Amino acid sequence: MSTFAEKADYSLYSNAFGYLRQPLNFKPTETDADVVVIGLPFDMATTGRSGGRMGPDAIRRASVNLAWEETRWPWDFSISETINIVDAGDLVFDCGDQEDFTTRLEAFATRILESDKALLSFGGDHFVTLPLLRAHHKKYGKMALLHFDAHTDTYSQGSKYDHGTMFYHAPNEGLIAPENSIQLGIRTEYNKAEHLFDVIDAAQANELTADQIVTQIKQRVGDMPLYVTFDIDCLDPAYAPGTGTPVCGGLTSDKAMKIIRGLRGMNIVGMDVVEVAPAYDSADITALAGATLGLEMLHVWAEGKGLVKK
């Protein structure tokens, strides 16, 4: 009979400490991890409903529903047997200090990337992507951006810390190449005449097949290093009610997952899922969507790095 320490826990309600029940390690650069997971409990750049700071914890708890499945459908390999994942817990910063958060996140991400590990980040509001892009740019140079969202987040107005201005600042800082970037699921106002990014809006995305969308993404991005950022409000509120700025008419979780799976072969260098605010949810629907999208990204990343044994 297995001892307590040896027996695997297949329950759906216990030991939700690390994402996918992977080990917690607060010194991830000293491990042999391929991917480091970091939680970003920050929502001080939010313009809508606050609560995104609770997202990382909710995503971890929801991920227990995914951890028991040794081989995630429809993939043909086990992610836990293919890559080493450690959860570095949540970024620690001075509460209420936006500048301290920004500085600490960029520094943390820089250390992880310098140790030749990839980073999967769970927010938090969408502002967190800007310091993450700064860190990734140091290693990979100018990147293409694949941005799932109901909003373009390219607005020039707003404060220095605003979850609607990151993709106004990122091109201006030379972090991303708008001519190779694409935004998917947009269904709010933006200046089309001056917009630098290609857009597949929500109405178009809901009419096109996932394969058609993936074709457009690959044509736009080419072989550039690709950063994938997924604002959970890209999904329709029926699939993700727990978010700060929900907008009707979004994508289904099924289509979003199919699109992410279609990114096989692309040079993905960074990944995040943001804007999960579980207090506005009644049954962990949004947190489960966030956890699942992160898992799909890990599968695509692992396959793209040639780590899957055929």
Short mmCIF file of N, CA and C in Angstrom, two decimals, residues 145-155 167 177-206 208 212-214 216-217 219-221 234 251 259:
data_model
loop_
_atom_site.label_atom_id
_atom_site.label_comp_id
_atom_site.label_asym_id
_atom_site.label_seq_id
_atom_site.Cartn_x
_atom_site.Cartn_y
_atom_site.Cartn_z
N LEU A 145 2.88 40.44 -31.29
CA LEU A 145 1.92 40.27 -30.20
C LEU A 145 0.65 39.65 -30.74
N LEU A 146 0.21 38.58 -30.11
CA LEU A 146 -1.12 38.02 -30.36
C LEU A 146 -1.95 38.35 -29.14
N HIS A 147 -2.96 39.18 -29.33
CA HIS A 147 -3.68 39.80 -28.23
C HIS A 147 -5.16 39.43 -28.32
N PHE A 148 -5.64 38.60 -27.40
CA PHE A 148 -7.05 38.24 -27.29
C PHE A 148 -7.70 39.21 -26.31
N ASP A 149 -8.78 39.89 -26.73
CA ASP A 149 -9.35 40.91 -25.86
C ASP A 149 -10.64 41.45 -26.46
N ALA A 150 -11.48 42.05 -25.62
CA ALA A 150 -12.63 42.82 -26.10
C ALA A 150 -12.24 44.25 -26.41
N HIS A 151 -11.07 44.69 -25.92
CA HIS A 151 -10.61 46.07 -26.05
C HIS A 151 -9.22 46.08 -26.67
N THR A 152 -8.89 47.11 -27.43
CA THR A 152 -7.57 47.15 -28.07
C THR A 152 -6.47 47.51 -27.09
N ASP A 153 -6.80 48.22 -26.02
CA ASP A 153 -5.81 48.66 -25.03
C ASP A 153 -4.70 49.50 -25.66
N THR A 154 -5.07 50.26 -26.68
CA THR A 154 -4.12 51.13 -27.37
C THR A 154 -4.44 52.60 -27.12
N TYR A 155 -5.15 52.88 -26.07
CA TYR A 155 -5.64 54.23 -25.82
C TYR A 155 -4.51 55.09 -25.23
N PHE A 167 -0.70 48.77 -24.95
CA PHE A 167 -0.32 48.54 -26.34
C PHE A 167 -0.31 49.84 -27.15
N ALA A 177 6.25 44.76 -32.60
CA ALA A 177 6.10 45.23 -33.98
C ALA A 177 4.62 45.17 -34.35
N PRO A 178 3.93 46.30 -34.37
CA PRO A 178 2.49 46.28 -34.70
C PRO A 178 2.21 45.68 -36.07
N GLU A 179 3.13 45.88 -37.02
CA GLU A 179 2.90 45.37 -38.37
C GLU A 179 2.92 43.84 -38.43
N ASN A 180 3.39 43.20 -37.37
CA ASN A 180 3.39 41.75 -37.28
C ASN A 180 2.47 41.24 -36.18
N SER A 181 1.67 42.14 -35.62
CA SER A 181 0.84 41.79 -34.47
C SER A 181 -0.63 41.79 -34.86
N ILE A 182 -1.43 41.07 -34.07
CA ILE A 182 -2.84 40.93 -34.40
C ILE A 182 -3.66 40.88 -33.11
N GLN A 183 -4.81 41.52 -33.15
CA GLN A 183 -5.72 41.55 -32.01
C GLN A 183 -7.01 40.82 -32.39
N LEU A 184 -7.51 40.03 -31.48
CA LEU A 184 -8.60 39.12 -31.78
C LEU A 184 -9.72 39.26 -30.75
N GLY A 185 -10.95 39.43 -31.23
CA GLY A 185 -12.11 39.49 -30.34
C GLY A 185 -12.56 40.89 -29.99
N ILE A 186 -11.92 41.91 -30.60
CA ILE A 186 -12.22 43.30 -30.26
C ILE A 186 -13.68 43.62 -30.57
N ARG A 187 -14.33 44.31 -29.63
CA ARG A 187 -15.73 44.70 -29.84
C ARG A 187 -16.06 45.96 -29.04
N THR A 188 -15.09 46.85 -28.97
CA THR A 188 -15.29 48.17 -28.38
C THR A 188 -14.61 49.20 -29.28
N GLU A 189 -14.87 50.45 -29.03
CA GLU A 189 -14.44 51.53 -29.91
C GLU A 189 -12.92 51.68 -29.95
N TYR A 190 -12.41 51.97 -31.15
CA TYR A 190 -11.01 52.37 -31.33
C TYR A 190 -10.91 53.14 -32.63
N ASN A 191 -9.83 53.88 -32.80
CA ASN A 191 -9.63 54.72 -33.99
C ASN A 191 -9.08 53.86 -35.12
N LYS A 192 -9.95 53.40 -35.99
CA LYS A 192 -9.53 52.48 -37.05
C LYS A 192 -8.57 53.13 -38.03
N ALA A 193 -8.73 54.40 -38.29
CA ALA A 193 -7.89 55.09 -39.27
C ALA A 193 -6.43 55.14 -38.84
N GLU A 194 -6.20 55.22 -37.53
CA GLU A 194 -4.84 55.35 -37.03
C GLU A 194 -4.34 54.09 -36.32
N HIS A 195 -5.12 53.03 -36.38
CA HIS A 195 -4.77 51.83 -35.63
C HIS A 195 -3.63 51.08 -36.30
N LEU A 196 -2.63 50.70 -35.54
CA LEU A 196 -1.42 50.09 -36.08
C LEU A 196 -1.51 48.57 -36.20
N PHE A 197 -2.42 47.97 -35.45
CA PHE A 197 -2.51 46.51 -35.40
C PHE A 197 -3.56 45.99 -36.38
N ASP A 198 -3.33 44.77 -36.87
CA ASP A 198 -4.39 44.07 -37.58
C ASP A 198 -5.42 43.62 -36.55
N VAL A 199 -6.69 43.64 -36.91
CA VAL A 199 -7.76 43.30 -35.99
C VAL A 199 -8.71 42.29 -36.63
N ILE A 200 -8.99 41.23 -35.93
CA ILE A 200 -10.12 40.35 -36.26
C ILE A 200 -11.12 40.59 -35.14
N ASP A 201 -12.15 41.38 -35.44
CA ASP A 201 -13.07 41.74 -34.36
C ASP A 201 -13.95 40.54 -33.99
N ALA A 202 -14.71 40.70 -32.93
CA ALA A 202 -15.49 39.58 -32.40
C ALA A 202 -16.52 39.07 -33.40
N ALA A 203 -17.18 40.00 -34.11
CA ALA A 203 -18.18 39.57 -35.09
C ALA A 203 -17.52 38.72 -36.18
N GLN A 204 -16.37 39.17 -36.66
CA GLN A 204 -15.65 38.40 -37.67
C GLN A 204 -15.18 37.07 -37.11
N ALA A 205 -14.63 37.10 -35.90
CA ALA A 205 -14.11 35.87 -35.29
C ALA A 205 -15.21 34.84 -35.09
N ASN A 206 -16.41 35.30 -34.78
CA ASN A 206 -17.51 34.37 -34.57
C ASN A 206 -18.05 33.79 -35.88
N LEU A 208 -15.85 33.35 -38.71
CA LEU A 208 -14.76 32.56 -39.27
C LEU A 208 -14.58 31.27 -38.50
N GLN A 212 -9.39 29.30 -40.12
CA GLN A 212 -9.27 30.52 -40.91
C GLN A 212 -8.59 31.63 -40.10
N ILE A 213 -8.94 31.71 -38.84
CA ILE A 213 -8.32 32.72 -37.96
C ILE A 213 -6.83 32.42 -37.78
N VAL A 214 -6.50 31.17 -37.55
CA VAL A 214 -5.10 30.79 -37.36
C VAL A 214 -4.28 31.11 -38.61
N GLN A 216 -4.75 33.55 -40.69
CA GLN A 216 -4.49 34.99 -40.68
C GLN A 216 -3.42 35.35 -39.65
N ILE A 217 -3.47 34.71 -38.49
CA ILE A 217 -2.46 34.97 -37.46
C ILE A 217 -1.07 34.62 -37.98
N GLN A 219 0.01 34.32 -41.03
CA GLN A 219 0.44 35.20 -42.11
C GLN A 219 0.94 36.53 -41.56
N ARG A 220 0.30 37.02 -40.54
CA ARG A 220 0.67 38.30 -39.95
C ARG A 220 1.97 38.21 -39.15
N VAL A 221 2.11 37.16 -38.37
CA VAL A 221 3.24 37.04 -37.44
C VAL A 221 4.49 36.53 -38.13
N CYS A 234 -12.02 38.56 -23.59
CA CYS A 234 -12.19 38.17 -25.00
C CYS A 234 -13.35 37.18 -25.13
N LEU A 251 -16.12 35.58 -27.87
CA LEU A 251 -15.84 34.23 -28.35
C LEU A 251 -16.31 33.19 -27.34
N ILE A 259 -8.21 27.99 -31.40
CA ILE A 259 -7.27 28.95 -31.98
C ILE A 259 -5.89 28.78 -31.35
#
